[in-house]
Coordinates of N, CA and C in Angstrom, one line a residue:
X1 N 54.2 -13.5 23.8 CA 52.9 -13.2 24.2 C 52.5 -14.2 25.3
X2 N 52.0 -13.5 26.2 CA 51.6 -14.5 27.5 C 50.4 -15.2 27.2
X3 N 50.1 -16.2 28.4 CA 49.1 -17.2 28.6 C 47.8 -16.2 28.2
X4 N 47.8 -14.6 29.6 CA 46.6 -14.3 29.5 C 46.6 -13.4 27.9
X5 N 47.2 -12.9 27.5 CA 47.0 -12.3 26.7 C 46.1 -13.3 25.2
X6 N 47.3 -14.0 24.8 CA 46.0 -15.4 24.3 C 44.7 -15.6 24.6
X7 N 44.7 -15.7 25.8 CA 43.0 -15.8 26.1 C 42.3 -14.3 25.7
X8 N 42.4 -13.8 25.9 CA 41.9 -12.5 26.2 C 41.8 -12.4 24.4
X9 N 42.8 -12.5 23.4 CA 42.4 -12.3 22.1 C 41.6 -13.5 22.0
X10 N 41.7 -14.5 22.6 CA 40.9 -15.6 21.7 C 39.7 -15.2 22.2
X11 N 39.2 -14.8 23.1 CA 37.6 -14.7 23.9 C 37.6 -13.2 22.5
X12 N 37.7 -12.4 23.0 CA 37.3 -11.1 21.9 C 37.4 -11.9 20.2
X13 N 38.1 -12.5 19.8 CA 37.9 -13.4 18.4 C 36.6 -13.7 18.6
X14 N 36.1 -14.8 19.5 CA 34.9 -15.4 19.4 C 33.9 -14.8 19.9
X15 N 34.1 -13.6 20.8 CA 32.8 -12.6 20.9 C 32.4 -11.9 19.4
X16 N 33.7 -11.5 18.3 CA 33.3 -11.1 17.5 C 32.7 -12.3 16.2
X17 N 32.9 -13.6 16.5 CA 32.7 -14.5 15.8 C 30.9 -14.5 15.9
X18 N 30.8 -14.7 17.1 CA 29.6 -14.7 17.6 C 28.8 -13.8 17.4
X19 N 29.3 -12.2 17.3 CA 28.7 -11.0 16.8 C 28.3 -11.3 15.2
X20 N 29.1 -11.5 14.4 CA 28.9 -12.1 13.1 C 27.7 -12.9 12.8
X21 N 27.9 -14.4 13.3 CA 27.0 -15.3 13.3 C 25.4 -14.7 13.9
X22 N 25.5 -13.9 14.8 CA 24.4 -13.2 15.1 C 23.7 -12.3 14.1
X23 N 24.1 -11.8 13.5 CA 23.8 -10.7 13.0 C 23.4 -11.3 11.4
X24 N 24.3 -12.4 10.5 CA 23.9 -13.4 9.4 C 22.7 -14.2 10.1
X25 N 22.3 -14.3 11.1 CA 21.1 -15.1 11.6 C 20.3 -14.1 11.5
X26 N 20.1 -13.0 12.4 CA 19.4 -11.5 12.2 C 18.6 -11.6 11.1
X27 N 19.5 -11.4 9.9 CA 19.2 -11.0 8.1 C 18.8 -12.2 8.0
X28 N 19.4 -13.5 8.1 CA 18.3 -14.6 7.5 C 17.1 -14.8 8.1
X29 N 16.8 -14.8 9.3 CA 15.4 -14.5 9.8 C 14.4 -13.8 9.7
X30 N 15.0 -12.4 9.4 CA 14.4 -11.2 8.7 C 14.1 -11.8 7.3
X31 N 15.0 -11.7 6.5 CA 14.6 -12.5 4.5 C 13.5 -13.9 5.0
X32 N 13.7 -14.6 6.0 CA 12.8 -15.7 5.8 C 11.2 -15.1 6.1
X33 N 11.3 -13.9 7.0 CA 10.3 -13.4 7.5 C 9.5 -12.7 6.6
X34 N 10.3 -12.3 5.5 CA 9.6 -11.3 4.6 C 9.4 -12.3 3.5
X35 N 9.5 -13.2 3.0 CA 9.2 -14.6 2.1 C 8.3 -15.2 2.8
X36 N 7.7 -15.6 3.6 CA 6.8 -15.8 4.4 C 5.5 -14.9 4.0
X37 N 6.1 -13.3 4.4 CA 4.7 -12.3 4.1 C 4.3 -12.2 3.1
X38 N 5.3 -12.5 1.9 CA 4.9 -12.3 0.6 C 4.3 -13.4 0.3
X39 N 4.7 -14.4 0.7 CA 4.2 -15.9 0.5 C 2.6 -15.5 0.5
X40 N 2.7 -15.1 2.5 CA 0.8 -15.2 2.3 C 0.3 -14.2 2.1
X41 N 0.6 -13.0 1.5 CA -0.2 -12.2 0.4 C -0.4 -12.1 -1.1
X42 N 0.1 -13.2 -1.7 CA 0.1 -13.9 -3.0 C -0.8 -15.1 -2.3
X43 N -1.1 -15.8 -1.4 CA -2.0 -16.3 -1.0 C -3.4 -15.7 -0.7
X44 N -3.1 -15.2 0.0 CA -4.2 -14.1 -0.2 C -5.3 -13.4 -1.4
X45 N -4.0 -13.1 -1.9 CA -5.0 -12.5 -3.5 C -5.6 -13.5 -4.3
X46 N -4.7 -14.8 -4.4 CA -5.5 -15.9 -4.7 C -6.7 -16.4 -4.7
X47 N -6.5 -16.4 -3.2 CA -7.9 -16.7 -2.2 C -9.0 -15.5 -2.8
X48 N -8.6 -14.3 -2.5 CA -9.9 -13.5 -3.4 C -10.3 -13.3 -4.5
X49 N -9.2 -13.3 -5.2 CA -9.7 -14.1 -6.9 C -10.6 -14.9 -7.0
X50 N -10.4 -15.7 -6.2 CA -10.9 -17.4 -6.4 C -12.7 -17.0 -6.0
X51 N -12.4 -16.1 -4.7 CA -13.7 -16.1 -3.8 C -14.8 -14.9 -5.2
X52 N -13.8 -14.1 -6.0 CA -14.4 -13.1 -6.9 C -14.7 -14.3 -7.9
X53 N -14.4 -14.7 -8.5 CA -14.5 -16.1 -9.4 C -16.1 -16.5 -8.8
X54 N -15.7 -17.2 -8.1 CA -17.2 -18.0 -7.2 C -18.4 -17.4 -7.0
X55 N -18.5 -15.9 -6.8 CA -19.2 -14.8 -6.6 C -20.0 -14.5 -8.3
X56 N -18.8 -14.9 -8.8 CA -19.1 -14.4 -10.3 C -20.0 -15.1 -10.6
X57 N -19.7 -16.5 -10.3 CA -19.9 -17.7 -11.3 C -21.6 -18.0 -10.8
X58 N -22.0 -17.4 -9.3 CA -22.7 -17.9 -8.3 C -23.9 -16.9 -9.0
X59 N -23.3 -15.6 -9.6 CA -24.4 -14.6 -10.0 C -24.6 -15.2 -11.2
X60 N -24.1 -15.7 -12.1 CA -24.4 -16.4 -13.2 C -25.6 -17.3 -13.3
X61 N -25.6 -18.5 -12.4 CA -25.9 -19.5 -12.3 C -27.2 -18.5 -11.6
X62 N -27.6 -18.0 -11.0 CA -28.8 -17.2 -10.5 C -29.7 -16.6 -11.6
X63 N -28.3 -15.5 -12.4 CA -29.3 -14.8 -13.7 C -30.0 -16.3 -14.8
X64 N -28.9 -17.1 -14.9 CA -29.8 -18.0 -15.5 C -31.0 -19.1 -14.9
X65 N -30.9 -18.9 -14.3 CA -31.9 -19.7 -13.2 C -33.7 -18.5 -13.2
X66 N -32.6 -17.2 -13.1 CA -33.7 -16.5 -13.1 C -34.6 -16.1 -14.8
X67 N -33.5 -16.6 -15.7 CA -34.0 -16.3 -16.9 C -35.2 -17.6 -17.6
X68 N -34.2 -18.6 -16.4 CA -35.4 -19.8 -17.0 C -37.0 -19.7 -16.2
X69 N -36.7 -19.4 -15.3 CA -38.0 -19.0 -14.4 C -38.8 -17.8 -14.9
X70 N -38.3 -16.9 -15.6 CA -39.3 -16.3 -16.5 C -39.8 -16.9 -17.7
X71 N -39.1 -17.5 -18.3 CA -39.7 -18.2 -19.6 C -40.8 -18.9 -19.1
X72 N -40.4 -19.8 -18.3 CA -41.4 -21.1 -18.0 C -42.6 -20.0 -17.7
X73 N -42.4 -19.3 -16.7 CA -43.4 -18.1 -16.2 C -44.2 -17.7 -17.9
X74 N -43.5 -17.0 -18.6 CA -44.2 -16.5 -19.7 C -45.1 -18.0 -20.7
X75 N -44.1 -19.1 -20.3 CA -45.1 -20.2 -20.7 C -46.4 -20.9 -20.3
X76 N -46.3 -20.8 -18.9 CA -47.5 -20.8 -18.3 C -48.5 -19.8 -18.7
X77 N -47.9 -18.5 -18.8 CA -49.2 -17.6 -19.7 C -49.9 -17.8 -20.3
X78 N -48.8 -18.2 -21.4 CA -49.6 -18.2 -22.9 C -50.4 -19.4 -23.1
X79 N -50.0 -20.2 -21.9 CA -51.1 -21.7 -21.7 C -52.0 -21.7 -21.3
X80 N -52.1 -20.4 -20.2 CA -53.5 -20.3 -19.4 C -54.4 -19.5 -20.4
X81 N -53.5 -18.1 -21.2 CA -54.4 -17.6 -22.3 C -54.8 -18.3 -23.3
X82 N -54.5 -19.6 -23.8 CA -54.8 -20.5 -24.5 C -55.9 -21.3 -24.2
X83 N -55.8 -21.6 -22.9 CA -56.8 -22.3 -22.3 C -58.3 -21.3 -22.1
X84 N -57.9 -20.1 -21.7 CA -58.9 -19.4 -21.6 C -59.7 -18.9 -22.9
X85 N -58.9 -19.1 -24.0 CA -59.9 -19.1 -25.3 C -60.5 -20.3 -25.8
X86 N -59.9 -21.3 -25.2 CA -60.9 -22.9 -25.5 C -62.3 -22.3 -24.6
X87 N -62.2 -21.9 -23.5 CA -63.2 -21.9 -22.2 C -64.2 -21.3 -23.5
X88 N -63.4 -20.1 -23.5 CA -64.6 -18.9 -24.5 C -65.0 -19.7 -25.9
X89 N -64.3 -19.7 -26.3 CA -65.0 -20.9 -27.3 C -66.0 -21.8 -27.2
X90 N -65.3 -22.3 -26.4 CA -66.5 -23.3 -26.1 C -68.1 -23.3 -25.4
X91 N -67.6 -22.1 -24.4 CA -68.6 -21.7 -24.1 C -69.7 -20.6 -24.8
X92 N -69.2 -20.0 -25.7 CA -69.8 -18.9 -27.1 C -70.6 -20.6 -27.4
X93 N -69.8 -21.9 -28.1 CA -70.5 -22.8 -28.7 C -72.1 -22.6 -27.6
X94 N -72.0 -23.0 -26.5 CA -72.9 -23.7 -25.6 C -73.9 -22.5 -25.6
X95 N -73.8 -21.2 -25.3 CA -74.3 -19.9 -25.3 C -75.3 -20.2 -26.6
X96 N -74.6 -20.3 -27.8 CA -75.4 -20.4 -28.7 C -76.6 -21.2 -29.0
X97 N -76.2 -22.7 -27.9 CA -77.1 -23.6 -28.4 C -78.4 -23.6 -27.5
X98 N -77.8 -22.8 -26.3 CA -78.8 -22.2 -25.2 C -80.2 -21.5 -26.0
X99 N -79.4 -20.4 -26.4 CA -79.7 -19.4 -26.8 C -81.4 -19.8 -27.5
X100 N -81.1 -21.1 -28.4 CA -82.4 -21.7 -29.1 C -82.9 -22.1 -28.0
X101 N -83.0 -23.1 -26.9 CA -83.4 -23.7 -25.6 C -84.2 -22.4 -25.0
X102 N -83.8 -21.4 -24.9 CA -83.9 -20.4 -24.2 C -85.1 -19.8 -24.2
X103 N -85.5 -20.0 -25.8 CA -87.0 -19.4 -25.8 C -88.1 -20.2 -24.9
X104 N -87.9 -21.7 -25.6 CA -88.5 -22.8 -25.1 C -88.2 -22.9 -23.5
X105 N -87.1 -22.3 -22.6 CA -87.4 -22.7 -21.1 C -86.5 -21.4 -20.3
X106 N -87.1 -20.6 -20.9 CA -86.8 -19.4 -20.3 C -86.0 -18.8 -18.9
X107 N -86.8 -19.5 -18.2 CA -86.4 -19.8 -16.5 C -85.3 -20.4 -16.3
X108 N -85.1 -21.4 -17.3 CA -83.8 -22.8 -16.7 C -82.5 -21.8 -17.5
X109 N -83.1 -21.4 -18.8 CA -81.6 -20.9 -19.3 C -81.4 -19.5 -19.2
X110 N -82.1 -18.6 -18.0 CA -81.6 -17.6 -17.6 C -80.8 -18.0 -16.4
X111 N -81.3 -19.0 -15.7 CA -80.4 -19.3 -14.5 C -79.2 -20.2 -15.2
X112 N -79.3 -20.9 -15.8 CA -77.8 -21.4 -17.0 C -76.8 -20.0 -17.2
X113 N -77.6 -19.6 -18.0 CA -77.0 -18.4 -18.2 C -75.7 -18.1 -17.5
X114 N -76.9 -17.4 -16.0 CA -75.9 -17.1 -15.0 C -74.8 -17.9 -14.4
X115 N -74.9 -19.1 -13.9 CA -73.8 -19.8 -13.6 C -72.9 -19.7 -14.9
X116 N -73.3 -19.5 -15.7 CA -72.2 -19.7 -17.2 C -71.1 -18.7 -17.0
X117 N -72.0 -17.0 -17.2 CA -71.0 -16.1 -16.9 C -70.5 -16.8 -15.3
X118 N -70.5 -16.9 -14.5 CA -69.8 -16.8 -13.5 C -68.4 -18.0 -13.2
X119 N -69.1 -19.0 -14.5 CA -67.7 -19.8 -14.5 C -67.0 -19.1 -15.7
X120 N -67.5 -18.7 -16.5 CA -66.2 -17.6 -17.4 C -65.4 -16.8 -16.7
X121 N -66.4 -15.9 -15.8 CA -65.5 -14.8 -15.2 C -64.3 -15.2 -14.3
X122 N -64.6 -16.7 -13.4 CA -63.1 -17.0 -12.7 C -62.5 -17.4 -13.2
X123 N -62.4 -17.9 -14.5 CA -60.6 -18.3 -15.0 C -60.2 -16.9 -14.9
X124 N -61.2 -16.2 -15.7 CA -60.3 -15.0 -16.1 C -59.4 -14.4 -15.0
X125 N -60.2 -14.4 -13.7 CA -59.9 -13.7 -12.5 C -59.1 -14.7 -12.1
X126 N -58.7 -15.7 -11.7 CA -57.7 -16.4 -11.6 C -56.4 -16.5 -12.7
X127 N -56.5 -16.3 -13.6 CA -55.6 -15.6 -14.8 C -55.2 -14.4 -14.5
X128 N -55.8 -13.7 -14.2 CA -55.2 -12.1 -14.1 C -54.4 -12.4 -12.4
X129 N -55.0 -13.1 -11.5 CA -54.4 -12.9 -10.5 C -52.6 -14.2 -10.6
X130 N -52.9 -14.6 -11.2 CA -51.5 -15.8 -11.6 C -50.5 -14.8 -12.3
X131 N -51.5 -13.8 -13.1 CA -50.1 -13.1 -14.1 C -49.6 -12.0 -13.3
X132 N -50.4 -11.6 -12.4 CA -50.0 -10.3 -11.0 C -49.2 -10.9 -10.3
X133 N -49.2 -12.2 -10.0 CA -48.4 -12.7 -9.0 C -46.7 -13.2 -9.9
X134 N -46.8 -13.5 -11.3 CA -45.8 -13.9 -12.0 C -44.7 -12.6 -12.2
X135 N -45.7 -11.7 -12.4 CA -45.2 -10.0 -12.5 C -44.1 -9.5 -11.4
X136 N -45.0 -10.1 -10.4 CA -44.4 -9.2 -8.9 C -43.4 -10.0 -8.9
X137 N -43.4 -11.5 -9.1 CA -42.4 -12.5 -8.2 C -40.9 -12.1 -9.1
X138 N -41.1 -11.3 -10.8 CA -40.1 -11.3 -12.1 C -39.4 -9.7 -11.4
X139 N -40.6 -8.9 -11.0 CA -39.8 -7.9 -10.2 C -39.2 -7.7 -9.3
X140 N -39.2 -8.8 -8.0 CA -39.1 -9.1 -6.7 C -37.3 -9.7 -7.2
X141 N -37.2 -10.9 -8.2 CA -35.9 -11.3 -8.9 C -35.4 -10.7 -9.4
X142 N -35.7 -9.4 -10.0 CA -35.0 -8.5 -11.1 C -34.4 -7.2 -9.7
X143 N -35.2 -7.0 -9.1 CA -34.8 -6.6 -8.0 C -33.6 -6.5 -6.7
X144 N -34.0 -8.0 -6.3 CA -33.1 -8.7 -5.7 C -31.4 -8.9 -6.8
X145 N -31.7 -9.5 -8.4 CA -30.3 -9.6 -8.6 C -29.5 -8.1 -9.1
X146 N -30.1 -6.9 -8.9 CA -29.8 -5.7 -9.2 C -28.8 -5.3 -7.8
X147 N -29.9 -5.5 -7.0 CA -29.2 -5.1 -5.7 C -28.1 -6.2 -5.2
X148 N -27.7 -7.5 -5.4 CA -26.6 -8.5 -5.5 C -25.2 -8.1 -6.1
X149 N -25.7 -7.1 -7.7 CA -24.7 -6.9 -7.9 C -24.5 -5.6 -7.6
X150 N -25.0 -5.2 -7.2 CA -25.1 -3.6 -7.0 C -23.4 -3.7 -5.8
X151 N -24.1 -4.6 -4.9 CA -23.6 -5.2 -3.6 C -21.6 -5.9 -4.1
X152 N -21.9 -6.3 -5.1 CA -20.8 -6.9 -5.6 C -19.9 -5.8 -5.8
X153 N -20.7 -4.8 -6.8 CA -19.7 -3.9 -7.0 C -19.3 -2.9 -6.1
X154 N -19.9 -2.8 -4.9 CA -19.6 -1.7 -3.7 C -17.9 -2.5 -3.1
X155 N -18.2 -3.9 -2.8 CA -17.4 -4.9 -2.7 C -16.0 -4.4 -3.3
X156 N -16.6 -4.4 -4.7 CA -15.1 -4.3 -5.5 C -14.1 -3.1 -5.4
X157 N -15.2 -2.1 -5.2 CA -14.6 -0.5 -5.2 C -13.7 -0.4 -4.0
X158 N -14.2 -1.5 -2.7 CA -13.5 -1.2 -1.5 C -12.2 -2.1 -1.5

């Protein structure tokens, strides 16, 4: 076998050596490529778990937030309606004691009178308007966290 012929098999050896090595690079770059993708779509799902988690946890911490804000709300009521039966009480007492005065100075305790009703009637009207406004603000929350999740669940479906 001659000089060139040697060469000539040795170059075609290493062109096919090099086809080889090419081609084992190919596939391992490809497999590293698709370990990679999988990598960050198991990252991925994580990440929205996590972000579903937080979302969850965040509507939680609202419903309860929103459940204490009614109580307190309904406790303020029953303090103002509490208070508004001292008023009436007390003022039925004072009414009464008028009521004897009344013969005796007719003039002073019809104008008594009046300012009396007129300080009864504003708690009450400030009462009614505190429980209108407790009302709307429980609807306005009940509202708002309806439509949150409403919102969550459109989220999920997609």
């Amino acid at each position: 076998m001659s000089d060139a012929d040697r060469r000539v098999r040795r170059l075609l050896q290493v062109r096919h050596q090099n086809k080889i090595f090419a081609e084992q690079q190919r596939i391992k770059y490809s497999h590293a490529l698709q370990q990679q993708k999988q990598r960050d779509q198991e990252r991925d799902e994580q990440d929205a778990k996590e972000r579903v988690r937080g979302e969850e946890e965040a509507a939680e911490r609202e419903r309860v937030k929103a459940l204490q804000l009614l109580g307190q709300a309904q406790r303020a009521a029953e303090e103002l309606e509490a208070e508004e039966k001292q008023r009436r009480v007390a003022a039925g007492a004072k009414r009464a004691k008028w009521a004897v005065d009344e013969r005796k100075h007719a003039g002073v305790a019809r104008a008594w009178s009046e300012k009396q009703r007129q300080e009864r009637e504003r708690p009450l009207r400030e009462f009614k308007q505190r429980a209108k406004a407790v009302k709307q603000a429980e609807r306005e929350r009940t509202a708002a966290a309806v439509a949150k999740q409403r919102q969550k669940q459109r989220t999920k479906a997609k």
